[in-house]
PDB file of C-alpha atoms and ligand atoms in Angstrom:
ATOM      1  CA  MET A   1      94.871 106.808  91.279  1.00 83.00           C
ATOM      2  CA  GLU A   2      94.413 107.233  94.623  1.00 91.00           C
ATOM      3  CA  ILE A   3      97.413 106.676  96.694  1.00 97.00           C
ATOM      4  CA  GLN A   4      96.907 104.229  99.839  1.00 98.00           C
ATOM      5  CA  SER A   5     100.831 102.936 100.414  1.00 98.00           C
ATOM      6  CA  VAL A   6     103.769 104.821 100.166  1.00 98.00           C
ATOM      7  CA  GLY A   7     107.477 103.267 100.288  1.00 98.00           C
ATOM      8  CA  VAL A   8     110.066 105.565 101.021  1.00 98.00           C
ATOM      9  CA  VAL A   9     114.114 104.426 100.278  1.00 98.00           C
ATOM     10  CA  GLY A  10     116.414 106.184 102.706  1.00 98.00           C
ATOM     11  CA  ALA A  11     115.750 106.534 106.132  1.00 98.00           C
ATOM     12  CA  GLY A  12     117.251 110.001 107.410  1.00 97.00           C
ATOM     13  CA  GLN A  13     116.718 113.323 108.541  1.00 96.00           C
ATOM     14  CA  MET A  14     113.887 113.363 105.876  1.00 98.00           C
ATOM     15  CA  GLY A  15     113.059 110.216 105.014  1.00 98.00           C
ATOM     16  CA  ASN A  16     111.986 108.779 108.417  1.00 98.00           C
ATOM     17  CA  GLY A  17     109.353 112.449 108.351  1.00 98.00           C
ATOM     18  CA  ILE A  18     107.952 111.532 105.133  1.00 98.00           C
ATOM     19  CA  ALA A  19     107.069 108.328 106.616  1.00 98.00           C
ATOM     20  CA  GLN A  20     105.852 109.474 109.518  1.00 98.00           C
ATOM     21  CA  VAL A  21     103.752 112.113 107.579  1.00 98.00           C
ATOM     22  CA  CYS A  22     102.234 109.592 104.902  1.00 98.00           C
ATOM     23  CA  ALA A  23     101.277 107.773 108.127  1.00 98.00           C
ATOM     24  CA  MET A  24      99.529 110.637 110.097  1.00 98.00           C
ATOM     25  CA  ALA A  25      98.114 110.514 107.109  1.00 98.00           C
ATOM     26  CA  GLY A  26      96.561 107.497 106.827  1.00 98.00           C
ATOM     27  CA  LEU A  27      98.491 105.531 104.190  1.00 98.00           C
ATOM     28  CA  SER A  28     101.025 102.450 104.681  1.00 98.00           C
ATOM     29  CA  VAL A  29     104.119 103.117 104.696  1.00 98.00           C
ATOM     30  CA  VAL A  30     106.917 100.944 103.730  1.00 98.00           C
ATOM     31  CA  LEU A  31     110.541 102.766 105.653  1.00 98.00           C
ATOM     32  CA  THR A  32     113.905 101.292 103.882  1.00 98.00           C
ATOM     33  CA  ASP A  33     118.055 102.259 103.466  1.00 98.00           C
ATOM     34  CA  VAL A  34     120.925 100.580 103.497  1.00 97.00           C
ATOM     35  CA  SER A  35     122.054 100.997 106.963  1.00 97.00           C
ATOM     36  CA  SER A  36     120.173  99.001 109.710  1.00 97.00           C
ATOM     37  CA  LYS A  37     121.362 102.074 112.020  1.00 98.00           C
ATOM     38  CA  ALA A  38     119.482 104.367 110.349  1.00 98.00           C
ATOM     39  CA  LEU A  39     116.681 102.409 110.517  1.00 98.00           C
ATOM     40  CA  GLU A  40     116.941 102.223 114.132  1.00 98.00           C
ATOM     41  CA  LYS A  41     117.384 105.581 114.334  1.00 98.00           C
ATOM     42  CA  ALA A  42     113.933 106.467 112.001  1.00 98.00           C
ATOM     43  CA  GLN A  43     111.970 104.441 114.449  1.00 98.00           C
ATOM     44  CA  ALA A  44     113.069 106.380 117.096  1.00 98.00           C
ATOM     45  CA  THR A  45     112.583 108.873 115.449  1.00 98.00           C
ATOM     46  CA  ILE A  46     109.538 108.857 114.489  1.00 98.00           C
ATOM     47  CA  VAL A  47     107.885 107.469 118.087  1.00 98.00           C
ATOM     48  CA  ASN A  48     109.772 110.976 119.875  1.00 98.00           C
ATOM     49  CA  SER A  49     108.165 113.521 117.378  1.00 98.00           C
ATOM     50  CA  LEU A  50     104.460 111.167 118.311  1.00 98.00           C
ATOM     51  CA  ALA A  51     105.538 111.132 121.758  1.00 98.00           C
ATOM     52  CA  ARG A  52     105.588 115.245 121.587  1.00 97.00           C
ATOM     53  CA  LEU A  53     102.514 115.716 119.365  1.00 97.00           C
ATOM     54  CA  VAL A  54     100.728 113.897 121.675  1.00 97.00           C
ATOM     55  CA  LYS A  55     101.559 115.798 124.195  1.00 97.00           C
ATOM     56  CA  LYS A  56     100.469 119.158 122.580  1.00 96.00           C
ATOM     57  CA  GLY A  57      97.468 117.593 122.229  1.00 97.00           C
ATOM     58  CA  GLN A  58      97.279 117.085 118.246  1.00 95.00           C
ATOM     59  CA  LEU A  59      97.213 113.198 118.091  1.00 96.00           C
ATOM     60  CA  SER A  60      95.614 110.694 120.154  1.00 96.00           C
ATOM     61  CA  ASP A  61      96.662 107.244 118.632  1.00 96.00           C
ATOM     62  CA  PRO A  62     100.424 107.453 117.912  1.00 97.00           C
ATOM     63  CA  ASP A  63     100.239 103.267 117.886  1.00 98.00           C
ATOM     64  CA  ALA A  64      98.041 103.443 115.306  1.00 98.00           C
ATOM     65  CA  VAL A  65     100.239 105.610 113.369  1.00 98.00           C
ATOM     66  CA  LEU A  66     103.075 103.243 114.531  1.00 98.00           C
ATOM     67  CA  SER A  67     101.444 100.379 113.130  1.00 98.00           C
ATOM     68  CA  ARG A  68     100.907 101.077 109.829  1.00 98.00           C
ATOM     69  CA  ILE A  69     104.999 101.747 109.018  1.00 98.00           C
ATOM     70  CA  VAL A  70     106.945  98.511 108.003  1.00 98.00           C
ATOM     71  CA  PHE A  71     110.542  99.184 108.929  1.00 98.00           C
ATOM     72  CA  SER A  72     112.586  97.159 106.730  1.00 97.00           C
ATOM     73  CA  ASN A  73     116.538  96.376 105.185  1.00 96.00           C
ATOM     74  CA  GLU A  74     115.224  95.337 101.120  1.00 96.00           C
ATOM     75  CA  MET A  75     113.447  97.900  98.990  1.00 96.00           C
ATOM     76  CA  ALA A  76     112.449  94.617  97.458  1.00 97.00           C
ATOM     77  CA  ASP A  77     109.605  95.087  99.837  1.00 98.00           C
ATOM     78  CA  LEU A  78     108.216  97.707  98.441  1.00 98.00           C
ATOM     79  CA  ALA A  79     106.906  96.070  94.720  1.00 98.00           C
ATOM     80  CA  ALA A  80     103.329  96.867  95.568  1.00 97.00           C
ATOM     81  CA  VAL A  81     103.825 100.572  97.094  1.00 98.00           C
ATOM     82  CA  ASP A  82     101.286 103.097  95.289  1.00 98.00           C
ATOM     83  CA  ILE A  83     103.540 105.319  94.741  1.00 98.00           C
ATOM     84  CA  ALA A  84     107.778 105.045  96.157  1.00 98.00           C
ATOM     85  CA  ILE A  85     109.793 107.706  97.694  1.00 98.00           C
ATOM     86  CA  GLU A  86     113.227 108.438  96.820  1.00 98.00           C
ATOM     87  CA  ALA A  87     115.058 110.640 100.105  1.00 98.00           C
ATOM     88  CA  ALA A  88     118.462 108.858  99.744  1.00 98.00           C
ATOM     89  CA  THR A  89     121.815 111.328  99.888  1.00 96.00           C
ATOM     90  CA  GLU A  90     121.951 113.685  97.143  1.00 94.00           C
ATOM     91  CA  ARG A  91     124.465 112.299  95.294  1.00 94.00           C
ATOM     92  CA  LEU A  92     123.236 111.513  91.447  1.00 95.00           C
ATOM     93  CA  GLU A  93     125.082 108.007  91.366  1.00 97.00           C
ATOM     94  CA  ILE A  94     123.291 106.374  94.547  1.00 98.00           C
ATOM     95  CA  LYS A  95     119.655 108.280  93.131  1.00 98.00           C
ATOM     96  CA  ILE A  96     120.242 106.558  89.787  1.00 98.00           C
ATOM     97  CA  ASP A  97     120.812 103.354  90.857  1.00 98.00           C
ATOM     98  CA  ILE A  98     117.743 103.653  93.279  1.00 98.00           C
ATOM     99  CA  LEU A  99     115.516 105.184  90.231  1.00 98.00           C
ATOM    100  CA  ARG A 100     116.360 102.003  88.093  1.00 98.00           C
ATOM    101  CA  GLN A 101     115.901  99.731  90.571  1.00 98.00           C
ATOM    102  CA  LEU A 102     112.234 100.772  91.987  1.00 98.00           C
ATOM    103  CA  SER A 103     111.675 101.330  88.214  1.00 98.00           C
ATOM    104  CA  ALA A 104     112.115  97.470  87.887  1.00 97.00           C
ATOM    105  CA  LEU A 105     110.366  96.589  91.201  1.00 98.00           C
ATOM    106  CA  VAL A 106     107.262  98.868  91.012  1.00 98.00           C
ATOM    107  CA  ARG A 107     104.680  97.816  89.402  1.00 97.00           C
ATOM    108  CA  PRO A 108     103.987  99.739  85.759  1.00 96.00           C
ATOM    109  CA  GLU A 109     101.400 102.183  87.379  1.00 96.00           C
ATOM    110  CA  ALA A 110     103.155 103.002  90.657  1.00 98.00           C
ATOM    111  CA  ILE A 111     104.690 106.905  90.798  1.00 98.00           C
ATOM    112  CA  ILE A 112     108.110 107.099  91.389  1.00 98.00           C
ATOM    113  CA  ALA A 113     109.202 110.044  92.920  1.00 98.00           C
ATOM    114  CA  SER A 114     112.429 111.416  93.704  1.00 98.00           C
ATOM    115  CA  ASN A 115     113.256 114.049  97.191  1.00 98.00           C
ATOM    116  CA  THR A 116     116.074 115.652  95.556  1.00 97.00           C
ATOM    117  CA  SER A 117     116.943 119.238  96.531  1.00 93.00           C
ATOM    118  CA  SER A 118     118.501 120.061  93.698  1.00 91.00           C
ATOM    119  CA  ILE A 119     119.153 118.014  90.905  1.00 94.00           C
ATOM    120  CA  SER A 120     117.079 117.641  87.306  1.00 93.00           C
ATOM    121  CA  LEU A 121     113.856 115.378  86.918  1.00 93.00           C
ATOM    122  CA  THR A 122     114.553 114.681  83.161  1.00 93.00           C
ATOM    123  CA  VAL A 123     117.700 113.364  84.282  1.00 94.00           C
ATOM    124  CA  LEU A 124     116.009 110.841  87.563  1.00 96.00           C
ATOM    125  CA  ALA A 125     113.137 110.416  85.574  1.00 96.00           C
ATOM    126  CA  ALA A 126     115.407 108.985  81.857  1.00 96.00           C
ATOM    127  CA  GLN A 127     115.858 105.940  84.740  1.00 97.00           C
ATOM    128  CA  VAL A 128     112.656 105.400  85.160  1.00 97.00           C
ATOM    129  CA  SER A 129     110.516 103.251  82.024  1.00 95.00           C
ATOM    130  CA  GLN A 130     108.236 105.042  81.863  1.00 95.00           C
ATOM    131  CA  PRO A 131     109.315 108.391  83.102  1.00 97.00           C
ATOM    132  CA  GLN A 132     105.733 110.109  82.608  1.00 97.00           C
ATOM    133  CA  ARG A 133     105.159 108.045  86.039  1.00 98.00           C
ATOM    134  CA  ALA A 134     108.363 109.904  87.458  1.00 98.00           C
ATOM    135  CA  ILE A 135     107.968 113.426  89.375  1.00 98.00           C
ATOM    136  CA  GLY A 136     110.026 115.574  91.866  1.00 98.00           C
ATOM    137  CA  MET A 137     108.170 115.348  95.485  1.00 98.00           C
ATOM    138  CA  HIS A 138     110.277 117.999  97.362  1.00 98.00           C
ATOM    139  CA  PHE A 139     109.797 117.819 100.723  1.00 98.00           C
ATOM    140  CA  MET A 140     110.908 120.607 103.820  1.00 97.00           C
ATOM    141  CA  ASN A 141     112.914 120.001 106.604  1.00 95.00           C
ATOM    142  CA  PRO A 142     111.529 119.358 109.447  1.00 96.00           C
ATOM    143  CA  VAL A 143     109.226 116.900 107.452  1.00 98.00           C
ATOM    144  CA  PRO A 144     106.058 117.224 110.194  1.00 96.00           C
ATOM    145  CA  VAL A 145     106.330 120.627 110.636  1.00 95.00           C
ATOM    146  CA  MET A 146     106.908 122.118 107.195  1.00 97.00           C
ATOM    147  CA  LYS A 147     104.244 123.120 105.507  1.00 97.00           C
ATOM    148  CA  LEU A 148     106.245 123.199 101.702  1.00 98.00           C
ATOM    149  CA  VAL A 149     106.661 119.763  99.090  1.00 98.00           C
ATOM    150  CA  GLU A 150     107.487 121.599  96.052  1.00 98.00           C
ATOM    151  CA  GLY A 151     106.044 119.919  93.101  1.00 97.00           C
ATOM    152  CA  ILE A 152     108.421 118.983  89.689  1.00 97.00           C
ATOM    153  CA  ARG A 153     107.993 118.377  86.602  1.00 93.00           C
ATOM    154  CA  GLY A 154     110.459 116.189  84.213  1.00 91.00           C
ATOM    155  CA  LEU A 155     110.137 116.776  80.565  1.00 92.00           C
ATOM    156  CA  GLU A 156     107.581 113.526  80.353  1.00 94.00           C
ATOM    157  CA  THR A 157     105.669 113.923  83.762  1.00 95.00           C
ATOM    158  CA  SER A 158     102.288 113.568  82.639  1.00 97.00           C
ATOM    159  CA  ASP A 159      99.560 115.978  83.991  1.00 96.00           C
ATOM    160  CA  GLU A 160      97.797 112.384  85.592  1.00 97.00           C
ATOM    161  CA  THR A 161     101.395 112.255  87.963  1.00 97.00           C
ATOM    162  CA  PHE A 162     101.563 115.832  88.969  1.00 96.00           C
ATOM    163  CA  ASP A 163      97.647 115.456  90.117  1.00 97.00           C
ATOM    164  CA  THR A 164      97.882 112.417  91.843  1.00 98.00           C
ATOM    165  CA  VAL A 165     101.090 113.613  93.483  1.00 98.00           C
ATOM    166  CA  ALA A 166      99.841 116.916  94.428  1.00 98.00           C
ATOM    167  CA  ALA A 167      96.399 115.219  96.016  1.00 98.00           C
ATOM    168  CA  VAL A 168      98.514 112.628  98.358  1.00 98.00           C
ATOM    169  CA  SER A 169      99.987 115.567  99.138  1.00 98.00           C
ATOM    170  CA  GLU A 170      97.311 117.978 100.462  1.00 97.00           C
ATOM    171  CA  LYS A 171      95.787 114.475 102.003  1.00 97.00           C
ATOM    172  CA  MET A 172      98.977 115.157 104.129  1.00 97.00           C
ATOM    173  CA  GLY A 173      98.252 118.655 104.975  1.00 97.00           C
ATOM    174  CA  LYS A 174     100.654 120.680 102.551  1.00 98.00           C
ATOM    175  CA  VAL A 175     100.166 122.989 101.004  1.00 98.00           C
ATOM    176  CA  PHE A 176     102.131 121.951  96.733  1.00 97.00           C
ATOM    177  CA  VAL A 177     103.814 124.262  94.689  1.00 96.00           C
ATOM    178  CA  ARG A 178     104.335 123.867  90.948  1.00 95.00           C
ATOM    179  CA  ALA A 179     108.316 124.424  90.189  1.00 94.00           C
ATOM    180  CA  ASN A 180     110.147 123.631  86.965  1.00 93.00           C
ATOM    181  CA  ASP A 181     113.381 121.913  86.534  1.00 94.00           C
ATOM    182  CA  VAL A 182     115.736 124.406  86.513  1.00 94.00           C
ATOM    183  CA  PRO A 183     118.522 123.861  88.899  1.00 94.00           C
ATOM    184  CA  GLY A 184     117.471 123.881  92.468  1.00 95.00           C
ATOM    185  CA  PHE A 185     114.192 124.303  91.516  1.00 96.00           C
ATOM    186  CA  ALA A 186     112.222 127.255  93.258  1.00 96.00           C
ATOM    187  CA  VAL A 187     113.336 126.771  97.032  1.00 96.00           C
ATOM    188  CA  ASN A 188     116.702 125.952  96.689  1.00 97.00           C
ATOM    189  CA  ARG A 189     117.333 128.236  93.524  1.00 97.00           C
ATOM    190  CA  ILE A 190     116.669 131.374  96.075  1.00 97.00           C
ATOM    191  CA  LEU A 191     117.413 130.176  99.799  1.00 98.00           C
ATOM    192  CA  MET A 192     121.463 127.535  98.848  1.00 98.00           C
ATOM    193  CA  PRO A 193     122.997 131.455  97.220  1.00 98.00           C
ATOM    194  CA  MET A 194     122.137 133.255 100.656  1.00 98.00           C
ATOM    195  CA  ILE A 195     123.504 130.303 102.894  1.00 98.00           C
ATOM    196  CA  ASN A 196     126.420 130.279 100.855  1.00 98.00           C
ATOM    197  CA  GLU A 197     126.947 134.477 101.099  1.00 98.00           C
ATOM    198  CA  ALA A 198     126.340 133.970 104.211  1.00 98.00           C
ATOM    199  CA  VAL A 199     129.469 131.083 104.296  1.00 98.00           C
ATOM    200  CA  TYR A 200     131.412 133.257 102.614  1.00 98.00           C
ATOM    201  CA  ALA A 201     130.918 136.098 104.673  1.00 98.00           C
ATOM    202  CA  LEU A 202     132.231 134.645 107.799  1.00 98.00           C
ATOM    203  CA  TYR A 203     135.113 133.542 105.302  1.00 98.00           C
ATOM    204  CA  GLU A 204     135.872 136.696 104.568  1.00 98.00           C
ATOM    205  CA  GLY A 205     135.287 137.967 108.235  1.00 98.00           C
ATOM    206  CA  VAL A 206     132.639 140.625 107.723  1.00 98.00           C
ATOM    207  CA  ALA A 207     130.972 138.966 111.406  1.00 98.00           C
ATOM    208  CA  SER A 208     130.922 135.905 113.596  1.00 98.00           C
ATOM    209  CA  VAL A 209     128.983 132.777 112.935  1.00 98.00           C
ATOM    210  CA  LYS A 210     126.656 133.868 115.995  1.00 98.00           C
ATOM    211  CA  ASP A 211     126.614 137.567 115.141  1.00 98.00           C
ATOM    212  CA  ILE A 212     125.301 136.925 110.503  1.00 98.00           C
ATOM    213  CA  ASP A 213     122.737 134.446 112.297  1.00 98.00           C
ATOM    214  CA  GLN A 214     121.144 137.073 115.029  1.00 98.00           C
ATOM    215  CA  ALA A 215     121.838 140.089 112.548  1.00 98.00           C
ATOM    216  CA  MET A 216     119.882 138.105 110.010  1.00 98.00           C
ATOM    217  CA  LYS A 217     117.148 136.549 112.155  1.00 98.00           C
ATOM    218  CA  LEU A 218     116.657 140.213 113.573  1.00 98.00           C
ATOM    219  CA  GLY A 219     117.438 142.041 110.941  1.00 98.00           C
ATOM    220  CA  THR A 220     115.293 139.974 108.394  1.00 97.00           C
ATOM    221  CA  ASN A 221     112.885 138.230 110.275  1.00 97.00           C
ATOM    222  CA  GLN A 222     113.393 134.838 109.787  1.00 96.00           C
ATOM    223  CA  PRO A 223     113.272 132.296 112.797  1.00 96.00           C
ATOM    224  CA  MET A 224     116.257 130.664 112.164  1.00 97.00           C
ATOM    225  CA  GLY A 225     119.930 132.276 110.967  1.00 98.00           C
ATOM    226  CA  PRO A 226     121.596 131.521 108.052  1.00 98.00           C
ATOM    227  CA  LEU A 227     124.679 129.515 109.340  1.00 98.00           C
ATOM    228  CA  GLU A 228     122.577 127.735 112.037  1.00 98.00           C
ATOM    229  CA  LEU A 229     120.326 126.796 109.037  1.00 98.00           C
ATOM    230  CA  ALA A 230     122.974 124.886 106.897  1.00 98.00           C
ATOM    231  CA  GLY A 231     124.352 123.124 109.800  1.00 97.00           C
ATOM    232  CA  PHE A 232     120.701 121.602 109.884  1.00 96.00           C
ATOM    233  CA  ILE A 233     119.725 120.505 106.202  1.00 96.00           C
ATOM    234  CA  GLY A 234     123.657 119.256 106.439  1.00 97.00           C
ATOM    235  CA  LEU A 235     126.995 121.046 105.029  1.00 96.00           C
ATOM    236  CA  ASP A 236     127.347 118.093 103.092  1.00 96.00           C
ATOM    237  CA  THR A 237     123.537 118.625 101.258  1.00 96.00           C
ATOM    238  CA  CYS A 238     124.480 122.639 101.755  1.00 97.00           C
ATOM    239  CA  LEU A 239     127.664 121.568  99.054  1.00 97.00           C
ATOM    240  CA  ALA A 240     125.828 118.952  96.783  1.00 96.00           C
ATOM    241  CA  ILE A 241     123.452 121.662  96.010  1.00 97.00           C
ATOM    242  CA  MET A 242     125.902 124.456  95.450  1.00 97.00           C
ATOM    243  CA  GLU A 243     127.851 122.074  93.058  1.00 97.00           C
ATOM    244  CA  VAL A 244     124.310 121.448  91.496  1.00 96.00           C
ATOM    245  CA  LEU A 245     123.704 125.130  90.994  1.00 97.00           C
ATOM    246  CA  HIS A 246     127.220 126.222  89.961  1.00 98.00           C
ATOM    247  CA  ASP A 247     127.117 123.041  86.729  1.00 96.00           C
ATOM    248  CA  GLY A 248     123.882 123.273  85.632  1.00 94.00           C
ATOM    249  CA  LEU A 249     122.565 126.869  85.337  1.00 95.00           C
ATOM    250  CA  GLY A 250     127.583 127.654  84.347  1.00 96.00           C
ATOM    251  CA  ASP A 251     128.009 131.337  86.336  1.00 97.00           C
ATOM    252  CA  THR A 252     129.654 132.200  88.301  1.00 97.00           C
ATOM    253  CA  LYS A 253     128.094 134.168  91.266  1.00 97.00           C
ATOM    254  CA  TYR A 254     126.544 130.458  92.528  1.00 98.00           C
ATOM    255  CA  ARG A 255     130.426 129.245  93.362  1.00 98.00           C
ATOM    256  CA  PRO A 256     130.151 127.685  96.633  1.00 98.00           C
ATOM    257  CA  CYS A 257     132.565 129.258  99.146  1.00 97.00           C
ATOM    258  CA  PRO A 258     136.021 127.241  99.722  1.00 95.00           C
TER     259      PRO A 258
HETATM  260  P1  NAD B 325     120.489 111.622 105.016  1.00 69.55           P
HETATM  261  O1  NAD B 325     121.837 111.428 105.133  1.00 69.55           O
HETATM  262  O2  NAD B 325     120.748 111.804 106.900  1.00 69.55           O
HETATM  263  O3  NAD B 325     119.974 110.225 104.990  1.00 69.55           O
HETATM  264  C1  NAD B 325     120.075 109.822 103.606  1.00 69.55           C
HETATM  265  C2  NAD B 325     119.685 108.500 104.072  1.00 69.55           C
HETATM  266  O4  NAD B 325     120.278 107.439 102.382  1.00 69.55           O
HETATM  267  C3  NAD B 325     120.775 107.916 104.938  1.00 69.55           C
HETATM  268  O5  NAD B 325     120.200 106.894 106.503  1.00 69.55           O
HETATM  269  C4  NAD B 325     121.383 106.570 104.209  1.00 69.55           C
HETATM  270  O6  NAD B 325     122.313 105.526 104.863  1.00 69.55           O
HETATM  271  C5  NAD B 325     120.386 106.202 103.106  1.00 69.55           C
HETATM  272  N1  NAD B 325     120.634 106.051 101.651  1.00 69.55           N
HETATM  273  C6  NAD B 325     122.017 105.862 100.743  1.00 69.55           C
HETATM  274  N2  NAD B 325     122.345 105.524 100.429  1.00 69.55           N
HETATM  275  C7  NAD B 325     121.285 104.676  99.930  1.00 69.55           C
HETATM  276  C8  NAD B 325     120.939 104.011  99.054  1.00 69.55           C
HETATM  277  N3  NAD B 325     121.099 103.095  97.831  1.00 69.55           N
HETATM  278  N4  NAD B 325     119.420 102.918  99.249  1.00 69.55           N
HETATM  279  C9  NAD B 325     118.574 103.340 100.650  1.00 69.55           C
HETATM  280  N5  NAD B 325     119.120 104.208 101.002  1.00 69.55           N
HETATM  281  C10 NAD B 325     120.213 104.415 101.515  1.00 69.55           C
HETATM  282  O7  NAD B 325     120.206 113.000 104.238  1.00 69.55           O
HETATM  283  P2  NAD B 325     118.782 113.448 104.561  1.00 69.55           P
HETATM  284  O8  NAD B 325     119.425 115.285 104.851  1.00 69.55           O
HETATM  285  O9  NAD B 325     117.663 112.517 104.739  1.00 69.55           O
HETATM  286  O10 NAD B 325     118.442 114.531 102.720  1.00 69.55           O
HETATM  287  C11 NAD B 325     117.953 113.290 101.900  1.00 69.55           C
HETATM  288  C12 NAD B 325     117.192 113.872 100.295  1.00 69.55           C
HETATM  289  O11 NAD B 325     117.031 114.993 100.918  1.00 69.55           O
HETATM  290  C13 NAD B 325     118.551 113.867  99.732  1.00 69.55           C
HETATM  291  O12 NAD B 325     118.107 114.548  98.391  1.00 69.55           O
HETATM  292  C14 NAD B 325     118.895 115.500 100.911  1.00 69.55           C
HETATM  293  O13 NAD B 325     118.839 117.101  99.370  1.00 69.55           O
HETATM  294  C15 NAD B 325     116.708 115.594  99.661  1.00 69.55           C
HETATM  295  N6  NAD B 325     116.299 117.006 100.841  1.00 69.55           N
HETATM  296  C16 NAD B 325     117.205 116.957 102.417  1.00 69.55           C
HETATM  297  C17 NAD B 325     116.398 118.394 103.202  1.00 69.55           C
HETATM  298  C18 NAD B 325     117.353 118.823 104.715  1.00 69.55           C
HETATM  299  O14 NAD B 325     116.986 119.859 104.846  1.00 69.55           O
HETATM  300  N7  NAD B 325     117.815 117.781 104.958  1.00 69.55           N
HETATM  301  C19 NAD B 325     115.072 118.623 102.815  1.00 69.55           C
HETATM  302  C20 NAD B 325     114.544 118.865 101.541  1.00 69.55           C
HETATM  303  C21 NAD B 325     115.324 117.512 101.091  1.00 69.55           C
END
């Protein structure tokens, strides 16, 4: 199947970025959220982001991109999409509810993806009527800038689903990397313990916020210090991911900093 239309559930910092890169790749997009405020903010963020790309000479027709995105409060508007990407808050009960609704709503051959940072794809796929069409599609933040999409297979994800999602990710200009369904997958299994350790270093008085970030930027050639990155990701999301690592791997080394 070649993907031509995309539905995105959750118009927060990830959802609006995903909608933007999909529309820039020529796909038609429906972006939904339960919050009208989030949708308004998403639209403003996309308009500003497209204007920046025009200024840099990387985009000529922002109106054409914007015209491919429908902003809606109704998840029902996703009924005809080829792929639905869930990008709502990182809480298991919210994602389970959305995936069950999507499963009943979209066509049986449509792919159902989740942008979860850490939650088991097998658990999420089990909410979908044909779990072979469910997959993890983990974009990085900010989506228009970051090149990676981490693809995660649930136990029953089919090769066809995986290949279709790899192809549409590449159409968006992304590099698709495969990871297995273990808590945190590859990126957050490695990144979040580092961020958590930076929070512990602060908590134990090893160094100040400024010095921890400066040391890691200059000492390990990272573009942003781990504490600044944590704020950028969202501390609620960072804590939710550490709790998934701690519970799922059962090892005290993943204990979130108090
Ligand atoms: P966010 O808080 O900016 O946005 C979440 C949005 O989901 C909000 O607008 C909220 O109104 C909406 N929402 C909540 N319940 C909903 C529902 N039932 N139906 C529709 N919309 C609903 O969060 P975010 O940073 O965009 O994170 C979204 C997802 O992306 C999470 O799973 C997160 O783990 C993942 N993610 C985040 C990052 C990051 O750096 N922040 C990176 C990769 C993946």
